[in-house]
Amino acid sequence: MEVNQSPEWKALERHFADIKQTHLRDLFVANPERASQFSLQFEDLLVDFSKHRITDETLKLLLKFAERCQLTEEINRMFSGEKINLTEGRAVLHTALRNKPTSPIFVNGSDIMPKIGAVLDRMRNFSNRIRNGEWQGYSGKPIRNIINIGIGGSDLGPKMITKALTPYHQRNLSFYYVSNVDGTHLVETLRDLDPEETLFIIASKTFTTQETMTNAHSAKTWILDHSHNPEAVAKHFVAVSTNIEGVQKFGIDPANMFEFWNWVGGRYSVTSAIGLSVMLAIGPDHHHALLDGFHAMDEHFHTTHLSQNIPVILALLGLWYNNFFGAQTHAILPYSQYLEDLPRYLQQADMESNGKSVTKDGHPISYQTGPIIWGEPGTNGQHAFYQLIHQGTKLIPCDFIGFAQSHNPLGDHHIKFMANFFAQPEALAFGKTVEELRVANVPLPLIPHKKFEGNRPSTSILAPKLTPYALGQLIAMYEHKIFAQGILWQILSFDQWGVQLGKELAGRIIPELSSSSELQHDSSTNELITRFRNLRKTGF
Ligand code: F6P
């Protein structure tokens, strides 16, 4: 039976019919305790979900549905290393990467914690050598530029965290992330850099990804063209991968490879060696604090009752809007310029995980699964797309993420900034009524335009400061929310077969673009390729 046929889902449907018109204004008036009742605090992190269109009854019914889906049991299965990634026959153990070394976790009968600890030790040693200038380029210069070449999970996570934790950087090192196979990305990144001071981290779980390998080969050519010395490769390239043969074949000494394992999904790999650039940027101690933050949230998720469990509550709220209110998207709105890349990172984490349309056992699904994730930091987004969130025809649940302390306490910037963080959820929830506009003497014809319906839901997430620890908590919170939603929707969140077909077709098209072979695609693709070939001939 599909979950949307279950009695628990049907009860939610009935409840939705009862409360879909209820306004947040009325819910707040009726219950002065609403803010504290619908907030959860974990350590220093406050998650206020009172501005959601829910009542006690909603939560009760959502939690019953979670129980029906055996969410607690499924959480335990993930943490214990069961092979829950069914189509790839793999365990899902990114949580082991930040587990305490003294708590064993077993995969195929062997404890994986010593392996994880050994790689972390090597990462620390390497980071210290780069950071203190002991590791030098082929001509004896210390490394100043670190370029991570990777894509998807081998790019978005380390890039996002490196930017987010800029205040903790060793500032004489510069960090760059090259992902796109568009040659522009690599060329523009390298343009002003000195190869003698540049280290490449080739980050690829599989070490076969076309974009990454193409960029890696071009980077190698850049170093060799400059150095005329094949031994320079050992000084300027390290790899992060699960594929030791691939790394060797590329010409990187396995001594310069940092390993991770196939029980770490690409988009969940930022706490593996994929985070090497992060450790280089912030140093081993802050990296340790980052992993501790992840671990603390892992523990919270693993051990806390569903009703008090932050990722679970966020997952259930997402389901409520996605499957009952018909919301198609979910906005991530960090009030921190340092978190500029968080929405993009969460796009992959969420959409590659839960963009599925068959159940675990392969049956087509008749209900909605993963939402479209998007967003921008405040306040920039306010001057771009918030209009639609406030007065458009679409319902867009939002996550507002803010911090009490700024790393850059410049005049009254942070006060103004955070005033917006508080104002936007308030405006979304409560709007502005016709009555209020009349009292303010707004001319009659303008009233429909100036009216804000309100009743637009959001979660406010408030932490003291964007520290490595707090960031770890925040990312793990989202990782686990995504996992929990996969369970509720009965889908497999840890494979990504949907990205394969495009890759295969591109592989077939590559040779066709530089030949005049007969094309056997559909008429549109044939015409487009023919036009491309002709344009290339004319030299434009
Ligand atoms: O886009 C598909 C994907 O497999 C992602 O899941 C992954 O993060 C990315 O490609 C990069 O893969 P790799 O780390 O193997 O180069």
Coordinates of C-alpha atoms and ligand atoms in Angstrom, one line a residue:
M1 CA 0.0 0.0 0.0
E2 CA 1.3 3.5 -0.8
V3 CA 1.7 5.6 2.2
N4 CA -0.8 8.1 1.0
Q5 CA -3.5 5.4 1.4
S6 CA -2.6 4.7 5.0
P7 CA -5.0 5.7 7.8
E8 CA -2.4 8.1 9.2
W9 CA -2.2 10.0 5.9
K10 CA -5.9 10.0 5.5
A11 CA -6.2 11.5 9.0
L12 CA -3.8 14.2 7.9
E13 CA -5.9 14.9 4.8
R14 CA -9.0 15.3 7.0
H15 CA -7.2 17.6 9.4
F16 CA -5.8 19.6 6.5
A17 CA -9.4 20.3 5.3
D18 CA -10.2 21.6 8.8
I19 CA -7.3 23.9 9.2
K20 CA -6.2 25.0 5.7
Q21 CA -8.0 28.3 6.1
T22 CA -6.8 29.0 9.6
H23 CA -4.7 32.1 9.8
L24 CA -1.4 32.3 11.8
R25 CA -2.8 35.6 13.2
D26 CA -5.6 33.6 14.9
L27 CA -3.3 30.8 16.1
F28 CA -1.0 33.3 17.8
V29 CA -3.9 35.2 19.4
A30 CA -5.5 32.0 20.7
N31 CA -2.3 30.7 22.3
P32 CA 0.1 33.2 23.9
E33 CA 2.5 30.3 24.6
R34 CA 2.8 29.4 20.9
A35 CA 6.4 30.5 20.4
S36 CA 7.8 28.4 23.2
Q37 CA 5.5 25.5 22.6
F38 CA 6.5 25.3 18.9
S39 CA 10.3 25.8 19.4
L40 CA 13.1 23.4 20.0
Q41 CA 16.4 24.1 21.4
F42 CA 19.5 21.9 21.0
E43 CA 22.5 23.2 22.8
D44 CA 22.8 26.8 21.5
L45 CA 20.7 26.3 18.4
L46 CA 17.1 27.5 18.5
V47 CA 14.6 26.3 16.0
D48 CA 11.4 28.3 16.1
F49 CA 8.7 26.6 14.0
S50 CA 5.7 28.5 15.6
K51 CA 5.1 30.5 12.4
H52 CA 3.9 27.3 10.7
R53 CA 0.3 26.5 9.9
I54 CA 0.1 23.8 12.5
T55 CA -1.6 23.1 15.7
D56 CA -1.0 20.5 18.5
E57 CA -3.2 18.2 16.5
T58 CA -1.2 18.7 13.3
L59 CA 2.0 17.7 15.1
K60 CA 0.3 14.7 16.7
L61 CA -0.9 13.4 13.4
L62 CA 2.4 14.1 11.6
L63 CA 4.2 12.2 14.4
K64 CA 1.8 9.3 14.1
F65 CA 2.6 9.2 10.4
A66 CA 6.3 9.2 11.2
E67 CA 5.7 6.2 13.5
R68 CA 3.8 4.4 10.9
C69 CA 6.8 4.8 8.6
Q70 CA 9.0 3.4 11.4
L71 CA 11.2 6.4 11.3
T72 CA 12.9 5.6 14.6
E73 CA 13.8 2.1 13.4
E74 CA 15.0 3.5 10.1
I75 CA 17.3 6.0 11.9
N76 CA 18.8 3.1 13.9
R77 CA 19.3 1.1 10.7
M78 CA 21.3 3.9 9.1
F79 CA 23.5 4.6 12.2
S80 CA 24.2 0.9 12.7
G81 CA 25.6 0.5 9.2
E82 CA 22.8 -1.6 7.5
K83 CA 23.0 -1.5 3.8
I84 CA 20.1 0.9 3.4
N85 CA 21.3 2.2 0.0
L86 CA 19.6 -0.8 -1.6
T87 CA 20.2 -0.2 -5.3
E88 CA 24.0 0.1 -4.7
G89 CA 24.1 -2.4 -1.9
R90 CA 25.9 0.1 0.4
A91 CA 25.7 1.2 4.0
V92 CA 25.2 4.9 4.6
L93 CA 27.7 6.0 7.2
H94 CA 28.6 9.6 6.9
T95 CA 27.8 9.8 10.6
A96 CA 30.8 7.5 11.3
L97 CA 33.1 10.2 9.8
R98 CA 32.5 12.4 12.8
N99 CA 31.9 9.7 15.4
K100 CA 34.0 9.5 18.5
P101 CA 37.0 7.3 17.8
T102 CA 36.3 5.1 20.8
S103 CA 32.8 4.1 19.7
P104 CA 33.2 1.3 17.1
I105 CA 31.1 1.1 14.0
F106 CA 31.2 -2.1 11.9
V107 CA 31.0 -2.5 8.1
N108 CA 31.2 -6.1 6.8
G109 CA 32.3 -7.2 10.3
S110 CA 35.2 -4.8 10.7
D111 CA 35.4 -1.6 12.8
I112 CA 35.8 1.4 10.5
M113 CA 36.8 3.9 13.2
P114 CA 40.5 3.2 13.1
K115 CA 40.6 3.7 9.3
I116 CA 38.7 7.0 9.7
G117 CA 41.1 8.1 12.4
A118 CA 44.1 7.2 10.3
V119 CA 43.0 9.3 7.4
L120 CA 42.2 12.3 9.7
D121 CA 45.7 12.0 11.1
R122 CA 47.2 12.1 7.6
M123 CA 45.0 15.1 6.7
R124 CA 46.2 16.9 9.9
N125 CA 49.8 16.2 9.2
F126 CA 49.5 17.3 5.6
S127 CA 47.6 20.4 6.5
N128 CA 50.1 21.5 9.1
R129 CA 52.9 21.0 6.5
I130 CA 51.2 23.2 4.0
R131 CA 50.1 25.8 6.5
N132 CA 53.6 26.2 8.1
G133 CA 55.3 26.3 4.7
E134 CA 57.2 23.0 5.2
W135 CA 55.5 21.5 2.1
Q136 CA 57.0 23.3 -0.9
G137 CA 56.4 23.4 -4.6
Y138 CA 58.9 22.0 -7.0
S139 CA 61.0 25.2 -7.0
G140 CA 61.1 25.5 -3.3
K141 CA 58.4 28.1 -2.8
P142 CA 55.7 27.5 -0.2
I143 CA 52.2 26.8 -1.3
R144 CA 49.9 29.9 -1.4
N145 CA 47.0 28.8 -3.6
I146 CA 44.9 25.7 -3.1
I147 CA 42.6 24.6 -5.9
N148 CA 40.0 22.0 -5.3
I149 CA 39.0 20.3 -8.6
G150 CA 35.8 18.4 -8.1
I151 CA 32.1 18.6 -8.9
G152 CA 28.8 18.0 -7.1
G153 CA 29.5 16.5 -3.6
S154 CA 33.2 16.8 -4.3
D155 CA 32.9 20.6 -4.7
L156 CA 29.8 22.1 -3.2
G157 CA 30.3 21.0 0.4
P158 CA 34.0 22.0 0.8
K159 CA 33.4 25.2 -1.2
M160 CA 30.4 26.2 1.0
I161 CA 32.2 25.5 4.3
T162 CA 35.4 27.2 3.2
K163 CA 33.5 30.3 2.4
A164 CA 31.3 30.0 5.5
L165 CA 34.3 29.8 7.8
T166 CA 36.4 32.5 6.2
P167 CA 37.0 34.2 9.6
Y168 CA 39.0 31.1 10.7
H169 CA 41.2 31.0 7.6
Q170 CA 45.0 31.2 7.6
R171 CA 44.9 34.3 5.4
N172 CA 48.2 33.8 3.5
L173 CA 46.5 30.9 1.8
S174 CA 43.9 31.4 -1.0
F175 CA 41.3 28.8 -1.9
Y176 CA 39.7 28.2 -5.3
Y177 CA 37.1 25.7 -6.4
V178 CA 37.0 24.6 -10.1
S179 CA 34.1 22.4 -11.0
N180 CA 32.7 23.2 -14.5
V181 CA 34.1 21.5 -17.5
D182 CA 33.6 24.8 -19.3
G183 CA 37.3 25.6 -19.8
T184 CA 36.6 29.2 -18.6
H185 CA 36.4 28.0 -15.1
L186 CA 39.9 26.6 -15.0
V187 CA 41.4 29.3 -17.2
E188 CA 40.0 32.2 -15.3
T189 CA 41.0 30.6 -12.0
L190 CA 44.6 30.0 -13.0
R191 CA 45.0 33.3 -14.9
D192 CA 46.9 35.2 -12.2
L193 CA 48.3 32.3 -10.2
D194 CA 51.9 31.2 -9.9
P195 CA 52.1 27.5 -10.7
E196 CA 55.1 27.2 -8.3
E197 CA 52.9 28.2 -5.4
T198 CA 49.8 26.3 -6.4
L199 CA 48.5 23.0 -5.1
F200 CA 45.7 21.0 -6.7
I201 CA 43.4 18.7 -4.8
I202 CA 41.7 16.4 -7.2
A203 CA 38.6 15.5 -5.3
S204 CA 36.4 12.7 -6.8
K205 CA 34.8 9.8 -5.2
T206 CA 35.0 7.7 -8.3
F207 CA 37.9 9.4 -10.0
T208 CA 36.1 8.9 -13.3
T209 CA 33.8 12.0 -13.5
Q210 CA 34.3 13.5 -16.9
E211 CA 34.3 17.2 -15.7
T212 CA 36.8 16.6 -12.9
M213 CA 39.2 14.4 -14.9
T214 CA 39.2 16.8 -17.8
N215 CA 40.0 19.7 -15.5
A216 CA 42.6 17.6 -13.6
H217 CA 44.4 16.7 -16.8
S218 CA 44.5 20.4 -18.0
A219 CA 45.8 21.4 -14.5
K220 CA 48.5 18.8 -14.9
T221 CA 49.5 20.1 -18.3
W222 CA 49.6 23.7 -16.8
I223 CA 52.1 22.5 -14.1
L224 CA 54.2 20.4 -16.5
D225 CA 54.3 23.2 -19.2
H226 CA 55.6 25.5 -16.5
S227 CA 58.0 23.2 -14.7
H228 CA 59.2 21.0 -17.6
N229 CA 59.6 18.5 -14.7
P230 CA 57.4 15.4 -14.3
E231 CA 58.4 15.2 -10.6
A232 CA 56.6 18.5 -10.1
V233 CA 53.3 16.5 -10.1
A234 CA 54.1 14.9 -6.8
K235 CA 54.6 18.4 -5.2
H236 CA 51.5 20.0 -6.7
F237 CA 48.8 17.3 -6.8
V238 CA 47.1 15.4 -4.1
A239 CA 43.9 13.3 -4.5
V240 CA 40.8 12.6 -2.5
S241 CA 39.0 9.5 -3.6
T242 CA 37.8 6.0 -3.0
N243 CA 39.5 4.8 -6.2
I244 CA 43.2 4.1 -5.6
E245 CA 43.8 2.6 -9.1
G246 CA 42.3 5.7 -10.8
V247 CA 44.5 8.0 -8.7
Q248 CA 47.6 6.0 -9.6
K249 CA 46.7 5.9 -13.3
F250 CA 46.4 9.7 -13.3
G251 CA 49.9 9.9 -12.0
I252 CA 49.4 10.8 -8.3
D253 CA 51.4 8.8 -5.8
P254 CA 49.0 6.9 -3.5
A255 CA 51.1 8.5 -0.7
N256 CA 49.5 11.7 -1.7
M257 CA 46.0 10.3 -1.7
F258 CA 43.5 10.7 1.1
E259 CA 41.0 7.9 1.1
F260 CA 37.3 7.6 1.8
W261 CA 34.9 4.8 1.3
N262 CA 31.9 3.8 -0.8
W263 CA 29.6 3.9 2.3
V264 CA 30.0 7.7 2.1
G265 CA 27.6 9.2 -0.5
G266 CA 29.1 12.0 -2.6
R267 CA 26.7 14.7 -1.3
Y268 CA 27.2 13.5 2.3
S269 CA 31.0 13.5 2.0
V270 CA 32.0 16.8 3.3
T271 CA 33.2 15.4 6.6
S272 CA 35.3 12.8 4.8
A273 CA 38.7 13.6 3.3
I274 CA 36.7 15.6 0.7
G275 CA 36.9 18.3 3.3
L276 CA 40.7 18.5 3.0
S277 CA 40.6 22.0 1.6
V278 CA 38.4 23.0 4.6
M279 CA 41.0 21.7 7.0
L280 CA 43.8 23.4 5.0
A281 CA 41.8 26.7 5.3
I282 CA 40.8 26.6 9.0
G283 CA 43.4 24.3 10.4
P284 CA 43.0 20.9 12.2
D285 CA 41.6 22.4 15.5
H286 CA 38.7 24.3 13.9
H287 CA 38.1 21.3 11.6
H288 CA 37.8 19.2 14.7
A289 CA 35.3 21.6 16.2
L290 CA 33.3 21.4 12.9
L291 CA 33.2 17.6 13.1
D292 CA 32.1 17.9 16.8
G293 CA 29.2 20.1 15.7
F294 CA 28.1 17.5 13.2
H295 CA 28.5 14.7 15.7
A296 CA 26.4 16.6 18.3
M297 CA 23.6 16.9 15.9
D298 CA 24.0 13.2 14.8
E299 CA 23.6 12.2 18.5
H300 CA 20.5 14.5 18.9
F301 CA 19.0 12.9 15.8
H302 CA 19.9 9.4 16.8
T303 CA 18.8 9.5 20.4
T304 CA 16.0 12.1 20.7
H305 CA 12.3 11.2 20.7
L306 CA 10.7 12.0 17.4
S307 CA 8.5 14.7 19.0
Q308 CA 11.6 16.7 20.2
N309 CA 13.9 15.8 17.3
I310 CA 14.8 18.9 15.3
P311 CA 15.5 17.2 11.9
V312 CA 12.4 15.1 12.3
I313 CA 10.2 18.1 13.0
L314 CA 11.6 19.9 10.0
A315 CA 11.1 16.9 7.8
L316 CA 7.5 16.6 8.9
L317 CA 6.8 20.3 8.3
G318 CA 8.2 19.9 4.8
L319 CA 5.9 17.0 4.2
W320 CA 3.0 19.0 5.5
Y321 CA 3.5 21.7 2.9
N322 CA 4.7 19.5 0.1
N323 CA 2.0 16.9 0.3
F324 CA -1.0 18.7 1.7
F325 CA -0.6 22.4 0.9
G326 CA 0.9 21.6 -2.5
A327 CA 4.0 23.7 -2.0
Q328 CA 6.5 22.9 -4.8
T329 CA 9.6 24.7 -3.5
H330 CA 11.4 25.4 -0.2
A331 CA 13.5 28.5 0.3
I332 CA 16.8 28.6 2.3
L333 CA 17.4 32.2 3.4
P334 CA 20.6 32.5 5.5
Y335 CA 21.2 35.9 7.0
S336 CA 24.9 35.6 6.7
Q337 CA 26.9 36.5 3.6
Y338 CA 29.4 33.8 4.6
L339 CA 26.6 31.3 4.0
E340 CA 26.1 32.4 0.4
D341 CA 26.7 28.9 -0.9
L342 CA 24.4 27.1 1.6
P343 CA 21.3 27.1 -0.7
R344 CA 23.4 25.7 -3.6
Y345 CA 24.9 23.0 -1.3
L346 CA 21.5 22.0 0.0
Q347 CA 20.1 21.9 -3.6
Q348 CA 22.3 18.9 -4.3
A349 CA 22.0 17.4 -0.8
D350 CA 18.2 17.5 -1.0
M351 CA 17.3 17.3 -4.7
E352 CA 19.7 14.6 -5.6
S353 CA 18.6 12.6 -2.6
N354 CA 14.8 13.0 -2.7
G355 CA 14.2 13.8 -6.4
K356 CA 12.8 10.3 -6.9
S357 CA 9.5 8.9 -8.2
V358 CA 9.5 5.3 -7.3
T359 CA 9.3 3.6 -3.9
K360 CA 12.1 1.6 -2.4
D361 CA 10.8 -1.5 -4.1
G362 CA 10.4 0.2 -7.4
H363 CA 6.7 1.1 -7.5
P364 CA 5.6 4.3 -9.1
I365 CA 4.6 7.0 -6.6
S366 CA 1.4 8.9 -6.8
Y367 CA 2.3 11.6 -4.3
Q368 CA 4.9 14.4 -4.4
T369 CA 8.4 13.8 -3.2
G370 CA 11.4 16.1 -2.8
P371 CA 10.8 19.9 -3.2
I372 CA 12.8 22.3 -5.3
I373 CA 15.4 23.9 -3.0
W374 CA 16.5 27.4 -3.7
G375 CA 17.6 30.6 -1.9
E376 CA 19.9 33.5 -1.4
P377 CA 21.3 35.2 1.6
G378 CA 19.3 38.0 3.2
T379 CA 19.1 40.9 2.7
N380 CA 20.0 40.5 -1.1
G381 CA 17.0 38.1 -1.7
Q382 CA 14.7 40.7 -0.2
H383 CA 15.4 43.0 -3.1
A384 CA 15.1 40.3 -5.7
F385 CA 12.5 37.6 -5.1
Y386 CA 10.8 38.1 -1.7
Q387 CA 8.0 40.0 -3.5
L388 CA 6.7 36.7 -4.8
I389 CA 7.0 35.0 -1.5
H390 CA 5.0 37.8 0.2
Q391 CA 2.3 38.5 -2.4
G392 CA 2.6 36.0 -5.2
T393 CA 0.2 33.1 -5.8
K394 CA 2.6 30.4 -4.6
L395 CA 3.1 29.1 -1.1
I396 CA 6.8 28.9 -0.3
P397 CA 7.9 27.7 3.1
C398 CA 11.1 29.4 4.1
D399 CA 14.0 28.7 6.5
F400 CA 15.5 31.9 8.0
I401 CA 18.9 31.3 9.5
G402 CA 20.6 34.0 11.6
F403 CA 23.3 34.7 14.2
A404 CA 23.4 36.9 17.2
Q405 CA 27.0 37.9 16.8
S406 CA 28.8 39.0 13.7
H407 CA 32.4 38.2 12.8
N408 CA 32.6 41.7 11.4
P409 CA 30.9 44.0 14.0
L410 CA 31.0 47.1 11.8
G411 CA 29.0 50.0 13.2
D412 CA 25.3 49.1 13.3
H413 CA 25.4 46.8 10.3
H414 CA 24.5 43.7 12.2
I415 CA 21.6 45.3 14.1
K416 CA 20.1 46.5 10.8
F417 CA 20.8 43.1 9.2
M418 CA 19.2 41.1 12.0
A419 CA 16.2 43.5 12.1
N420 CA 15.5 42.2 8.6
F421 CA 15.9 38.6 9.8
F422 CA 13.2 39.2 12.4
A423 CA 11.0 41.4 10.2
Q424 CA 10.6 39.1 7.2
P425 CA 9.1 36.1 9.0
E426 CA 6.8 38.4 10.9
A427 CA 5.6 40.1 7.7
L428 CA 5.2 36.7 6.0
A429 CA 3.2 35.3 8.9
F430 CA 1.0 38.2 9.8
G431 CA 0.8 40.3 6.7
K432 CA -1.1 43.6 6.6
T433 CA -4.9 43.7 6.7
V434 CA -7.3 46.0 4.8
E435 CA -8.3 47.4 8.2
E436 CA -4.8 48.3 9.0
L437 CA -4.3 50.0 5.6
R438 CA -7.5 52.0 6.1
V439 CA -6.4 53.2 9.5
A440 CA -3.2 54.3 7.9
N441 CA -5.2 56.3 5.3
V442 CA -4.0 54.3 2.3
P443 CA -6.0 55.5 -0.7
L444 CA -8.8 53.0 -1.6
P445 CA -7.5 52.0 -5.1
L446 CA -4.1 51.1 -3.5
I447 CA -5.5 48.9 -0.8
P448 CA -5.6 45.6 -2.8
H449 CA -2.0 46.2 -3.9
K450 CA -0.7 47.0 -0.5
K451 CA -2.6 44.3 1.3
F452 CA -0.5 41.4 2.5
E453 CA -2.5 38.2 3.1
G454 CA 0.2 36.8 5.4
N455 CA -0.2 33.2 6.6
R456 CA 3.0 32.3 4.8
P457 CA 5.0 29.8 6.9
S458 CA 8.6 29.9 7.9
T459 CA 11.1 28.5 10.4
S460 CA 13.5 30.8 12.2
I461 CA 16.8 29.2 13.1
L462 CA 19.0 31.3 15.5
A463 CA 22.4 30.6 16.8
P464 CA 24.9 32.7 18.8
K465 CA 27.6 32.9 16.1
L466 CA 28.7 31.2 12.8
T467 CA 31.4 29.1 14.4
P468 CA 32.8 25.8 13.0
Y469 CA 30.8 23.9 15.6
A470 CA 27.5 25.7 14.9
L471 CA 28.0 25.2 11.1
G472 CA 28.5 21.4 11.8
Q473 CA 25.3 21.3 13.7
L474 CA 23.4 23.2 11.0
I475 CA 24.6 21.0 8.1
A476 CA 24.0 17.8 10.0
M477 CA 20.5 19.0 10.8
Y478 CA 19.7 19.4 7.1
E479 CA 21.4 16.1 6.2
H480 CA 19.1 14.3 8.7
K481 CA 16.0 16.2 7.7
I482 CA 16.6 15.0 4.1
F483 CA 17.1 11.4 5.3
A484 CA 13.9 11.5 7.4
Q485 CA 11.9 12.9 4.5
G486 CA 13.2 10.0 2.3
I487 CA 11.8 7.6 4.8
L488 CA 8.4 9.4 5.0
W489 CA 8.2 9.3 1.2
Q490 CA 9.3 5.6 1.1
I491 CA 12.1 6.4 -1.4
L492 CA 15.8 5.7 -1.6
S493 CA 17.6 8.9 -0.7
F494 CA 21.2 7.6 -1.3
D495 CA 21.4 6.7 -5.0
Q496 CA 21.2 9.1 -8.0
W497 CA 20.4 7.1 -11.1
G498 CA 18.7 10.1 -12.6
V499 CA 22.1 11.8 -13.4
Q500 CA 23.2 8.9 -15.6
L501 CA 21.3 9.2 -18.8
G502 CA 22.5 12.7 -19.6
K503 CA 26.1 11.6 -18.9
E504 CA 25.7 8.6 -21.2
L505 CA 24.3 10.7 -24.1
A506 CA 27.0 13.3 -23.7
G507 CA 29.6 10.5 -23.9
R508 CA 28.0 9.5 -27.2
I509 CA 27.8 13.0 -28.6
I510 CA 31.4 14.1 -27.8
P511 CA 33.0 12.3 -30.9
E512 CA 30.1 13.4 -33.1
L513 CA 30.8 17.1 -32.5
S514 CA 34.2 17.0 -34.1
S515 CA 33.4 14.6 -37.0
S516 CA 30.9 14.7 -39.9
S517 CA 29.5 11.2 -39.0
E518 CA 25.8 10.6 -39.7
L519 CA 23.7 11.6 -36.7
Q520 CA 21.0 9.3 -35.3
H521 CA 19.3 11.4 -32.7
D522 CA 15.8 12.9 -32.8
S523 CA 15.4 15.6 -35.5
S524 CA 15.8 18.4 -33.0
T525 CA 19.1 17.1 -31.6
N526 CA 20.3 16.3 -35.1
E527 CA 19.6 19.8 -36.3
L528 CA 21.2 21.4 -33.3
I529 CA 24.4 19.4 -33.6
T530 CA 24.6 20.1 -37.4
R531 CA 24.2 23.8 -36.8
F532 CA 26.9 23.6 -34.1
R533 CA 29.3 21.8 -36.5
N534 CA 28.7 24.4 -39.2
L535 CA 29.2 27.3 -36.8
R536 CA 32.5 25.8 -35.7
K537 CA 33.6 25.5 -39.4
T538 CA 32.9 29.2 -40.1
G539 CA 35.1 30.1 -37.1
F540 CA 32.6 32.3 -35.2
Ligands
F6P1 O1 26.1 14.2 -10.2 C1 26.3 12.9 -9.9 C2 27.5 12.7 -8.9 O2 27.7 11.3 -8.9 C3 27.2 13.2 -7.5 O3 26.4 12.4 -6.8 C4 28.6 13.4 -7.0 O4 28.6 14.2 -5.9 C5 29.3 14.0 -8.3 O5 28.7 13.3 -9.4 C6 30.8 13.9 -8.3 O6 31.2 12.5 -8.3 P1 32.7 12.2 -8.0 O7 33.0 12.6 -6.6 O8 32.7 10.7 -8.1 O9 33.6 12.8 -9.0

